[in-house]
Amino acid sequence: MSQDQAEILQRALKREKAARKAAESILEEKSRELFFTTQKLKNLLDEKSSQLQGVFENIIDAYVVMDINGNVIKFNEAATKLFGYDIDKEEVNVNNLIYKEDYEYAINSFIELTTNGFFKDYEARVYTKSKEVKWVHINASIIFDKDKKPVAAQGIVRDISEQKKSAEKLIESEDRLSTLIINLDSGIILEDEDRNIVLTNNKFCELFGIDANPADLVGMDCKAAAERNKVLFKEPEAFIQRMQEIDAAKENVIGDELEMVDGKIIERSYMPIITGNEYKGYLWTFTDITLKRTYRDSLEAQKQKYYNIIANMNLGLVEVNNNDEILMINQSFTDMSGYTEEEVKGENAGVFFAAEDVRQIIEAENEKRKKGQSSSYELKAKNKAGDIRYWLISGAPNYDIEGKVIGSIGIHLDITEIKNLELQKEKLLEKLEKSNDELQEYAHIVSHDLKSPLRSIDALVSWLKEDNKDKLDDMSMQNFALIETTLEKMEQLITDVLNYSSVGSDIAEKIEVDLDDMLNGLVTILYVPEHIKIKIQKPLPKIQGDRTKLQQLFQNLISNSVKFIDKEEGSIIVDFDDLKSHYKFSIKDNGIGIDKKYHDKIFKIFHSLKKSKDSSGIGLSIVKKIVDLHEGEIWLDSEPNIGTTFYFTLKK
């Protein structure tokens, strides 16, 4: 390097050092400014956090903060009191708080929270630390960090247990009210969830001038009927609009008044019938209140109409007091029992009509009525002729104007013929079971008797071959081989028929079966060529069933797949899905496949699509019987030359 070059490099290095010192000085000054700014922000943040802390500590409802994995980070005093946990001393995860039957709902709500950033009006049950179950209402939102990444969730939790109890009591009151309405002098119409008529009465037809028997109206579309009958009202369009509003709201309506063209005033009430969370139908009642509004002193006339309706009911009706003494019966009950009202009035209903061994049932039902409870039950009764009859009774308490229980009203339906049919069915089942046992025994005997001569023929053929092996030509030896093959197939056919007949008759007690353990053991003992691979996608579940038959089920299907794989690299895949009450299994192969036109035939006995000495056409029939025994179904999806997938379900 020359002297000039060295000097140039030294001057460049000196300039670089000077520039670096200047940059360091600027950086030091900026760092100082940043430090003071950070301190100011920290003081301001601490002040705001302190203010927020005071707000959340003093809020009336519970305030909860959890991390994104559900671990509780913060409880305010109300939350600690609600759930009973001290998070400063113990770790809490929301999974410990979720009521087991509401778990799926909780997971879906959490997904909504993480997707939308918030949710509102979440209502579910939770466990406290003491395992007390409470209803809560929650509004929640996601907490994000400075990079807009969700790091936690916060929510306001309100205890609504008392509100829920009040709602349940209200529903009970509505049920009792509906029973009262049924027994009033009112037109009644009961609809199903599709608004088709399930039940009505003569009074309804009378109110609206319908010249038909109530039974003839069953199944009629109420929407269409209302549209046709709207002309009976002074304001027809308002009548339709109001009915649509009531149906859409699905809330109880009591005392809706309608004015008809002929001057009558009808009081309409509505009640949705709910089972669980599902609407099962709707009850409408229509009462002519024209006399009630015009003549306050016409109670006797109303009472007479009440009795006229009862007398014309198609179901037997009995009214008793709290001592079970008969006060009144209608004509239908007279026809059922053979007694007139004069003959039974004042008699104890439980003693008068009951057959043997039913006294305890009657006493228990009478106690329910005194407590204001309604119920339905069957009773073995005796009519005037001394014949034993079976009655289905729907009983409800009867109240006075002060709401006090003064007796009960029972609606009776004679179900003797139905009970007789049930008894006949039981006898037929017993007879069928006995026949199956005899058939099974016969099958074993026939199997033994048929196999004995087959074995003798096989032995004779072997002896003939041995004694004449130097005398028989190739054609004769081939014929003997065909005879032996036929004998083997015949013996296999007899065995398969016996197995098929035994599937339904030899039912072992159901036990818990680990299908994963069973299948892994089965794969090790089955003959599977090296070019075929069996893959189990995931561990199989445990179910209640017959282990031997379940093993036979999987063995037959897997062996069937092995038998019909024609590819150089064979594949059998076993998998399952978890359904509500069943498991759905699948066994998929890449074999020869099955044409769709044969899908309905292959499960029938003796239907083998590929005739061979190894196939009797019974294997899949046995599979179907085993699936049926475990309350499942079996079907397939297949395409020729591509492969087949057998699907079947087994009850958990």
XYZ file of C-alpha atoms in Angstrom:
652
model
C 0.000 0.000 0.000
C 1.393 3.438 -0.922
C 1.806 6.344 1.486
C -1.018 8.290 -0.205
C -3.438 5.390 0.144
C -2.626 5.026 3.852
C -3.249 8.697 4.504
C -6.599 8.536 2.687
C -7.694 5.579 4.845
C -6.631 7.335 8.077
C -8.612 10.481 7.160
C -11.720 8.319 6.357
C -11.400 6.487 9.689
C -11.125 9.782 11.577
C -14.270 11.146 9.884
C -16.163 7.910 10.699
C -15.215 8.149 14.429
C -16.349 11.768 14.554
C -19.689 10.875 12.924
C -20.208 7.984 15.363
C -19.632 10.255 18.408
C -22.161 12.743 17.044
C -24.728 9.978 16.505
C -24.151 8.608 20.015
C -24.687 12.086 21.467
C -27.999 12.465 19.577
C -29.094 8.931 20.615
C -28.315 9.678 24.288
C -30.421 12.846 24.163
C -33.359 11.043 22.524
C -33.155 8.221 25.072
C -33.381 10.781 27.872
C -36.490 12.315 26.304
C -38.049 8.843 25.799
C -37.415 7.937 29.452
C -39.187 11.033 30.770
C -42.103 10.494 28.358
C -42.424 6.830 29.453
C -42.484 7.870 33.127
C -45.311 10.322 32.449
C -47.315 7.665 30.577
C -46.726 5.119 33.364
C -47.951 7.554 36.027
C -51.028 8.328 33.949
C -51.684 4.586 33.340
C -51.344 3.817 37.057
C -53.811 6.605 37.835
C -56.363 5.309 35.276
C -55.878 1.673 36.412
C -56.534 2.752 39.982
C -59.733 4.481 38.905
C -60.892 1.401 36.932
C -59.980 -0.849 39.864
C -62.316 1.161 42.067
C -65.123 0.902 39.502
C -64.897 -2.877 39.101
C -64.446 -3.580 42.799
C -67.618 -1.641 43.633
C -69.811 -2.899 40.779
C -72.907 -4.769 42.058
C -72.641 -7.684 39.586
C -69.762 -10.124 39.411
C -66.845 -9.038 37.195
C -64.557 -11.772 35.829
C -61.349 -11.607 33.783
C -59.787 -14.758 32.320
C -56.918 -15.479 29.957
C -57.515 -16.885 26.502
C -57.237 -20.464 27.874
C -60.024 -19.932 30.404
C -57.848 -19.444 33.503
C -59.419 -16.880 35.820
C -57.142 -13.849 36.333
C -59.423 -11.593 38.317
C -62.586 -11.748 40.433
C -64.156 -8.686 42.020
C -65.782 -9.045 45.448
C -69.190 -9.886 43.920
C -67.621 -12.654 41.764
C -65.838 -14.154 44.777
C -69.125 -14.173 46.668
C -71.019 -15.712 43.720
C -68.588 -18.534 42.880
C -66.999 -19.072 46.315
C -63.391 -19.141 45.033
C -60.468 -17.054 46.333
C -58.284 -16.766 43.238
C -55.413 -15.334 45.272
C -55.101 -18.735 46.944
C -56.351 -21.198 44.340
C -56.337 -21.585 40.566
C -59.700 -21.593 38.776
C -60.514 -22.470 35.158
C -63.930 -21.759 33.631
C -64.237 -25.460 32.791
C -64.674 -26.040 36.545
C -67.641 -23.662 36.532
C -69.590 -24.861 33.457
C -72.643 -27.061 34.137
C -72.086 -30.345 32.314
C -75.341 -30.261 30.304
C -74.605 -26.705 29.124
C -71.024 -27.470 28.017
C -71.720 -27.506 24.259
C -73.650 -24.231 24.526
C -70.733 -22.711 26.463
C -68.193 -23.799 23.818
C -70.325 -22.342 21.001
C -70.654 -19.073 22.925
C -66.875 -18.934 23.483
C -66.370 -19.403 19.727
C -68.781 -16.517 19.144
C -66.814 -14.437 21.661
C -63.458 -15.072 19.965
C -64.968 -14.582 16.489
C -66.988 -11.405 17.075
C -65.032 -9.996 20.010
C -68.094 -10.055 22.302
C -71.374 -11.781 23.116
C -74.545 -10.659 24.881
C -77.326 -12.286 26.878
C -75.587 -15.609 27.472
C -77.699 -17.584 29.955
C -76.629 -20.928 31.388
C -76.070 -22.865 34.598
C -72.790 -22.836 36.535
C -71.277 -24.669 39.486
C -70.046 -22.807 42.542
C -67.156 -24.105 44.618
C -69.671 -25.936 46.861
C -71.219 -27.559 43.731
C -74.362 -25.481 44.050
C -76.008 -24.919 40.643
C -76.910 -21.343 39.739
C -78.324 -19.650 36.637
C -76.295 -16.695 35.367
C -76.609 -14.019 32.677
C -73.317 -12.911 31.064
C -72.212 -10.121 28.736
C -68.560 -10.526 27.718
C -65.893 -9.044 25.479
C -62.321 -9.789 24.344
C -59.301 -7.826 25.677
C -56.631 -7.123 23.013
C -52.960 -6.202 23.403
C -51.303 -3.310 21.537
C -50.911 -5.537 18.441
C -54.666 -6.208 18.379
C -54.030 -9.780 19.478
C -56.636 -11.299 21.876
C -54.991 -11.946 25.239
C -57.929 -12.211 27.644
C -61.695 -11.937 28.076
C -63.801 -10.016 30.545
C -67.442 -10.344 31.494
C -70.203 -9.063 33.765
C -71.962 -12.025 35.432
C -75.404 -11.606 36.968
C -77.055 -14.226 39.208
C -80.561 -14.898 37.769
C -81.356 -18.075 39.732
C -84.318 -16.522 41.496
C -85.701 -15.225 38.200
C -85.524 -18.746 36.763
C -87.352 -20.197 39.762
C -90.063 -17.575 39.336
C -90.358 -18.470 35.641
C -90.735 -22.180 36.485
C -93.457 -21.394 39.003
C -95.205 -19.315 36.367
C -95.171 -22.258 33.948
C -96.675 -24.520 36.629
C -99.427 -21.959 37.191
C -100.091 -21.831 33.453
C -100.444 -25.627 33.333
C -103.049 -25.556 36.097
C -104.827 -22.698 34.355
C -105.020 -24.664 31.101
C -106.709 -27.538 32.950
C -109.338 -25.127 34.273
C -109.926 -23.698 30.811
C -110.461 -27.183 29.366
C -113.347 -27.754 31.803
C -115.006 -24.377 31.288
C -117.953 -23.662 29.008
C -115.546 -22.804 26.220
C -114.808 -23.855 22.699
C -111.490 -25.667 22.688
C -109.123 -26.217 19.796
C -105.728 -27.914 20.169
C -103.205 -27.549 17.335
C -99.921 -29.345 16.663
C -96.664 -27.550 15.869
C -97.723 -27.242 12.183
C -101.039 -25.605 13.218
C -103.163 -28.615 12.260
C -106.148 -29.461 14.503
C -105.505 -32.276 16.978
C -108.614 -31.899 19.155
C -111.732 -29.721 19.343
C -115.190 -29.962 20.933
C -118.876 -29.382 20.222
C -118.825 -25.937 21.828
C -116.258 -24.719 19.316
C -118.451 -25.852 16.420
C -121.456 -24.226 18.100
C -119.691 -20.882 18.576
C -118.648 -20.558 14.945
C -121.677 -22.236 13.332
C -119.709 -25.180 11.996
C -122.098 -27.927 10.900
C -119.741 -30.841 11.539
C -118.726 -33.349 14.167
C -115.602 -32.245 16.114
C -113.877 -35.462 15.095
C -114.275 -34.475 11.427
C -112.151 -31.360 12.005
C -109.064 -33.287 13.151
C -106.145 -32.697 10.761
C -107.595 -29.490 9.286
C -105.207 -26.570 8.623
C -106.092 -23.843 11.176
C -104.607 -21.042 9.070
C -106.833 -21.904 6.122
C -109.868 -22.350 8.392
C -109.297 -18.927 9.994
C -109.074 -17.305 6.565
C -112.410 -18.854 5.556
C -114.189 -17.935 8.820
C -112.933 -14.350 9.134
C -116.199 -13.126 7.558
C -117.968 -14.037 10.840
C -116.253 -11.098 12.585
C -116.975 -7.388 12.333
C -113.311 -6.661 11.558
C -112.184 -9.710 9.534
C -108.690 -8.444 8.623
C -107.996 -7.348 12.192
C -109.062 -10.830 13.344
C -106.475 -12.481 11.023
C -103.724 -9.963 11.838
C -104.177 -10.385 15.594
C -104.110 -14.187 15.298
C -100.843 -13.985 13.333
C -99.327 -11.675 15.964
C -100.280 -14.055 18.784
C -98.898 -17.082 16.923
C -95.633 -15.287 16.078
C -95.066 -14.135 19.675
C -95.862 -17.591 21.121
C -96.738 -16.004 24.463
C -99.750 -16.650 26.662
C -102.775 -14.503 25.843
C -105.782 -14.450 28.175
C -109.081 -12.685 27.521
C -108.658 -11.370 23.963
C -112.154 -10.164 22.923
C -113.630 -10.579 19.450
C -116.902 -9.045 18.191
C -118.882 -11.118 15.704
C -121.235 -9.974 12.953
C -124.255 -11.587 14.694
C -123.597 -9.522 17.832
C -121.895 -12.211 19.929
C -118.769 -11.349 21.881
C -116.137 -14.080 22.063
C -113.295 -14.181 24.557
C -110.201 -15.801 23.071
C -107.234 -17.194 25.035
C -104.014 -18.760 23.772
C -101.325 -20.932 25.321
C -98.227 -22.461 23.620
C -97.470 -26.045 24.688
C -93.743 -26.398 25.361
C -91.771 -29.583 26.061
C -88.165 -28.806 26.999
C -87.223 -26.036 24.561
C -89.486 -27.191 21.746
C -92.984 -26.013 20.815
C -95.261 -29.050 20.562
C -98.507 -27.279 19.788
C -100.949 -24.540 20.775
C -104.155 -24.410 22.780
C -106.879 -21.909 21.865
C -110.046 -21.445 23.915
C -113.069 -19.477 22.803
C -115.800 -18.457 25.244
C -119.062 -16.756 24.479
C -119.163 -13.966 27.071
C -122.196 -12.186 25.611
C -124.465 -13.351 28.439
C -121.750 -12.750 31.001
C -121.425 -9.126 29.983
C -125.173 -8.532 29.518
C -126.672 -10.593 32.366
C -124.551 -10.910 35.488
C -127.212 -13.045 37.166
C -127.358 -15.782 34.479
C -125.036 -18.221 36.290
C -127.588 -21.051 36.257
C -127.966 -20.862 32.492
C -124.208 -20.979 32.099
C -124.045 -23.981 34.432
C -126.661 -25.790 32.358
C -124.665 -25.198 29.213
C -121.608 -26.558 31.020
C -123.407 -29.791 31.822
C -124.773 -30.039 28.254
C -121.246 -29.907 26.866
C -120.080 -32.580 29.298
C -123.035 -34.796 28.424
C -122.103 -34.666 24.727
C -118.406 -35.416 25.152
C -117.135 -38.577 23.474
C -115.002 -39.402 26.529
C -116.354 -40.625 29.844
C -116.243 -37.880 32.483
C -116.557 -38.284 36.268
C -116.588 -35.507 38.884
C -115.820 -36.434 42.513
C -115.305 -34.511 45.747
C -112.272 -34.710 48.037
C -113.661 -37.928 49.580
C -113.763 -39.573 46.141
C -117.592 -39.555 46.208
C -119.162 -39.324 42.744
C -120.997 -36.045 42.072
C -121.662 -36.383 38.349
C -121.016 -38.589 35.319
C -121.733 -37.953 31.633
C -123.525 -40.182 29.128
C -120.291 -41.524 27.651
C -119.231 -42.800 31.073
C -122.681 -44.386 31.491
C -122.080 -46.247 28.218
C -118.618 -47.326 29.410
C -119.580 -48.502 32.891
C -123.176 -49.635 32.372
C -124.367 -47.547 35.349
C -126.701 -44.542 35.273
C -125.844 -41.350 37.137
C -128.548 -42.113 39.752
C -126.991 -45.526 40.473
C -123.473 -44.189 41.161
C -124.097 -40.742 42.620
C -122.657 -40.551 46.155
C -120.714 -43.823 45.772
C -116.954 -44.003 46.417
C -115.470 -44.220 42.893
C -112.337 -46.092 43.957
C -114.301 -48.809 45.738
C -117.235 -48.972 43.333
C -115.373 -49.455 40.022
C -111.883 -50.673 40.916
C -110.841 -54.267 40.314
C -108.385 -56.005 42.642
C -104.914 -54.650 43.501
C -105.540 -51.061 42.340
C -106.588 -49.393 45.588
C -103.091 -47.994 46.219
C -103.029 -46.392 42.742
C -106.348 -44.633 43.376
C -105.277 -43.363 46.802
C -102.006 -42.007 45.391
C -103.828 -40.238 42.533
C -106.388 -38.705 44.925
C -103.522 -37.286 47.005
C -102.088 -35.674 43.866
C -105.424 -33.976 43.160
C -105.568 -32.569 46.701
C -102.122 -31.061 46.065
C -103.330 -29.476 42.821
C -101.505 -31.907 40.527
C -102.781 -33.328 37.215
C -101.753 -36.712 35.786
C -102.704 -39.608 33.521
C -102.732 -43.267 34.535
C -104.164 -46.689 33.655
C -106.703 -48.461 35.861
C -108.073 -51.989 35.898
C -111.826 -51.514 36.445
C -115.047 -53.534 36.667
C -118.290 -52.561 34.879
C -121.879 -53.297 35.875
C -121.837 -56.650 34.075
C -118.802 -57.683 36.138
C -116.447 -57.619 33.148
C -112.867 -56.483 33.671
C -112.074 -53.375 31.645
C -108.977 -51.190 31.297
C -109.426 -47.409 31.481
C -106.957 -44.651 30.666
C -107.764 -41.770 33.040
C -106.642 -38.147 32.788
C -107.376 -36.524 36.139
C -107.227 -32.861 37.145
C -108.082 -31.003 40.376
C -111.382 -29.091 40.561
C -111.301 -25.667 42.237
C -113.912 -23.388 43.779
C -114.044 -19.641 43.100
C -111.504 -19.046 45.879
C -108.977 -21.377 44.264
C -109.420 -24.146 46.849
C -109.351 -27.786 45.684
C -112.848 -29.232 46.189
C -112.410 -32.482 44.289
C -111.276 -33.692 40.889
C -112.499 -34.313 37.364
C -111.409 -37.401 35.429
C -111.705 -38.063 31.709
C -111.922 -41.804 30.936
C -111.009 -43.697 27.776
C -111.713 -47.447 27.481
C -108.486 -49.089 26.228
C -109.521 -52.711 26.859
C -109.135 -53.695 23.216
C -105.664 -52.148 23.106
C -104.644 -54.026 26.275
C -105.986 -57.265 24.795
C -103.878 -56.689 21.710
C -100.829 -56.117 23.934
C -101.495 -59.389 25.755
C -101.848 -61.192 22.423
C -98.580 -59.642 21.297
C -96.823 -60.882 24.451
C -98.163 -64.393 23.898
C -97.058 -64.330 20.253
C -93.583 -63.192 21.307
C -93.364 -66.022 23.833
C -94.482 -68.480 21.183
C -91.992 -67.050 18.684
C -89.172 -67.293 21.226
C -90.049 -70.938 21.873
C -90.161 -71.617 18.117
C -86.752 -69.961 17.682
C -85.287 -72.152 20.413
C -86.707 -75.255 18.762
C -85.458 -74.112 15.352
C -81.995 -73.490 16.776
C -81.920 -76.963 18.312
C -83.139 -78.432 15.022
C -80.435 -76.539 13.102
C -77.720 -78.032 15.310
C -79.123 -81.533 14.836
C -79.476 -81.122 11.063
C -75.967 -79.672 10.856
C -74.527 -82.710 12.626
C -76.628 -85.177 10.599
C -75.676 -83.504 7.294
C -71.971 -83.236 8.059
C -71.617 -86.920 9.022
C -72.400 -88.338 5.522
C -70.305 -85.580 3.928
C -67.308 -86.627 5.987
C -67.994 -90.275 5.074
C -68.077 -89.407 1.373
C -64.851 -87.446 1.770
C -63.205 -90.432 3.457
C -64.428 -92.841 0.755
C -63.089 -90.561 -1.988
C -59.700 -90.428 -0.220
C -59.638 -94.216 0.028
C -60.546 -94.636 -3.656
C -57.779 -92.253 -4.657
C -55.279 -94.025 -2.413
C -56.274 -97.531 -3.550
C -56.312 -96.655 -7.248
C -53.675 -93.960 -7.543
C -51.702 -95.998 -10.113
C -54.808 -96.940 -12.091
C -56.586 -93.574 -12.412
C -55.823 -91.223 -15.269
C -55.502 -87.410 -14.910
C -59.153 -86.774 -15.790
C -60.343 -89.132 -13.044
C -58.061 -87.468 -10.511
C -59.435 -84.058 -11.524
C -62.988 -85.337 -11.016
C -62.078 -86.636 -7.563
C -60.579 -83.205 -6.757
C -63.831 -81.550 -7.858
C -65.775 -83.919 -5.595
C -63.545 -82.970 -2.638
C -63.918 -79.241 -3.399
C -67.697 -79.623 -3.596
C -67.739 -81.518 -0.284
C -65.686 -78.760 1.365
C -68.048 -76.089 0.032
C -71.072 -78.086 1.194
C -69.644 -78.433 4.691
C -68.790 -74.715 4.782
C -72.327 -73.896 3.637
C -73.817 -76.013 6.446
C -71.521 -74.284 8.973
C -72.481 -70.827 7.682
C -76.197 -71.649 7.797
C -75.784 -72.815 11.384
C -73.862 -69.606 12.251
C -76.552 -67.489 10.600
C -79.342 -69.200 12.524
C -77.366 -68.853 15.786
C -76.712 -65.097 15.585
C -80.076 -63.997 16.953
C -80.745 -66.884 19.297
C -77.516 -67.170 21.266
C -77.462 -63.716 22.876
C -74.818 -63.286 25.552
C -75.130 -60.677 28.292
C -73.934 -57.296 27.035
C -70.683 -56.104 28.565
C -68.353 -53.177 27.962
C -66.245 -54.054 24.913
C -63.043 -52.168 24.066
C -63.324 -52.231 20.265
C -59.829 -50.802 19.807
C -58.228 -53.595 21.825
C -60.453 -56.187 20.148
C -59.652 -55.007 16.597
C -55.890 -54.770 17.185
C -55.955 -58.342 18.446
C -58.088 -59.437 15.500
C -55.734 -57.934 12.898
C -52.823 -59.963 14.288
C -54.621 -63.305 13.815
C -56.321 -62.668 10.447
C -54.651 -63.858 7.265
C -53.766 -60.660 5.400
C -51.446 -60.859 2.346
C -48.299 -58.721 2.484
C -49.492 -56.405 -0.302
C -52.572 -55.365 1.712
C -52.225 -52.819 4.543
C -54.861 -52.343 7.269
C -54.950 -48.879 8.822
C -57.001 -47.894 11.888
C -57.438 -44.115 11.661
C -57.900 -43.478 15.402
C -58.485 -45.495 18.587
C -61.931 -47.095 18.521
C -64.400 -46.500 21.396
C -65.835 -48.770 24.065
C -69.478 -49.882 23.766
C -71.942 -52.186 25.499
C -72.378 -55.354 23.450
C -71.643 -59.017 22.789
C -67.844 -59.260 22.378
C -67.921 -62.494 20.338
C -70.475 -61.197 17.863
C -68.759 -57.811 17.547
C -65.489 -59.582 16.751
C -67.322 -61.681 14.159
C -68.790 -58.483 12.663
C -65.402 -56.792 12.120
C -63.753 -60.072 11.085
C -66.341 -60.792 8.368
C -66.155 -57.276 6.900
C -62.332 -57.089 6.933
C -62.003 -60.625 5.531
C -64.522 -59.717 2.839
C -62.378 -56.698 1.879
C -59.189 -58.817 1.820
C -60.894 -61.426 -0.374
C -61.939 -58.948 -3.071
C -58.901 -56.632 -3.313
C -57.385 -57.002 -6.798
C -54.849 -54.160 -6.700
C -51.060 -54.594 -6.408
C -51.146 -52.380 -3.308
C -54.235 -53.114 -1.250
C -55.629 -50.735 1.363
C -58.214 -51.255 4.144
C -59.047 -48.220 6.333
C -61.107 -48.502 9.545
C -62.612 -45.324 11.035
C -65.580 -44.113 13.112
C -67.651 -41.004 13.933
C -69.274 -40.190 17.277
C -73.022 -39.594 16.846
C -75.569 -38.693 19.536
C -76.688 -42.179 20.586
C -74.642 -44.373 18.209
C -71.141 -44.741 16.805
C -70.888 -44.830 12.993
C -68.061 -47.100 11.746
C -66.615 -47.391 8.249
C -64.418 -50.050 6.610
C -63.058 -48.804 3.294
C -61.099 -50.828 0.719
C -59.758 -50.335 -2.803
C -61.050 -53.681 -4.107
C -63.152 -54.679 -7.098
C -66.185 -52.667 -5.933
C -69.881 -53.528 -6.219
C -72.309 -52.278 -8.838
C -75.088 -50.120 -7.341
C -77.833 -52.451 -8.606
C -76.557 -55.167 -6.209
C -76.406 -52.962 -3.071
C -79.821 -54.071 -1.830
C -79.115 -57.776 -2.433
C -75.759 -58.462 -0.833
C -77.098 -58.508 2.731
C -79.628 -61.216 1.847
C -78.739 -64.817 2.591
C -77.124 -66.848 -0.258
C -76.470 -63.722 -2.371
C -72.802 -63.931 -3.361
C -71.804 -61.704 -6.283
C -68.553 -63.586 -6.976
C -69.044 -67.321 -6.886
C -66.123 -69.152 -5.348
C -65.483 -72.068 -3.031
C -64.639 -69.550 -0.278
C -67.958 -67.681 -0.524
C -71.307 -69.127 0.593
C -73.220 -65.827 0.352
C -73.977 -65.836 4.081
C -71.153 -63.716 5.583
C -72.770 -60.326 5.005
C -76.154 -61.693 6.104
C -74.564 -62.607 9.435
C -73.022 -59.122 9.622
C -76.448 -57.499 9.176
C -78.013 -59.662 11.913
C -75.228 -58.710 14.344
C -75.704 -55.002 13.556
C -79.478 -55.394 14.066
C -78.860 -57.038 17.458
C -76.893 -53.946 18.512
C -79.719 -51.614 17.370
C -77.823 -50.267 14.397
C -77.995 -50.034 10.608
C -75.616 -51.082 7.806
C -75.194 -49.755 4.272
C -72.454 -49.296 1.686
C -70.998 -46.895 -0.841
C -69.186 -48.548 -3.724
C -67.969 -48.057 -7.276
C -66.734 -50.892 -9.533
C -62.939 -51.118 -9.923
C -62.394 -48.330 -7.365
C -63.457 -49.782 -4.043
C -66.144 -50.244 -1.407
C -66.914 -48.600 1.933
C -69.189 -50.421 4.375
C -70.859 -48.160 6.959
C -72.618 -49.436 10.073
C -73.842 -47.974 13.348
C -73.764 -49.524 16.818
C -75.671 -48.185 19.797
C -73.398 -46.785 22.508
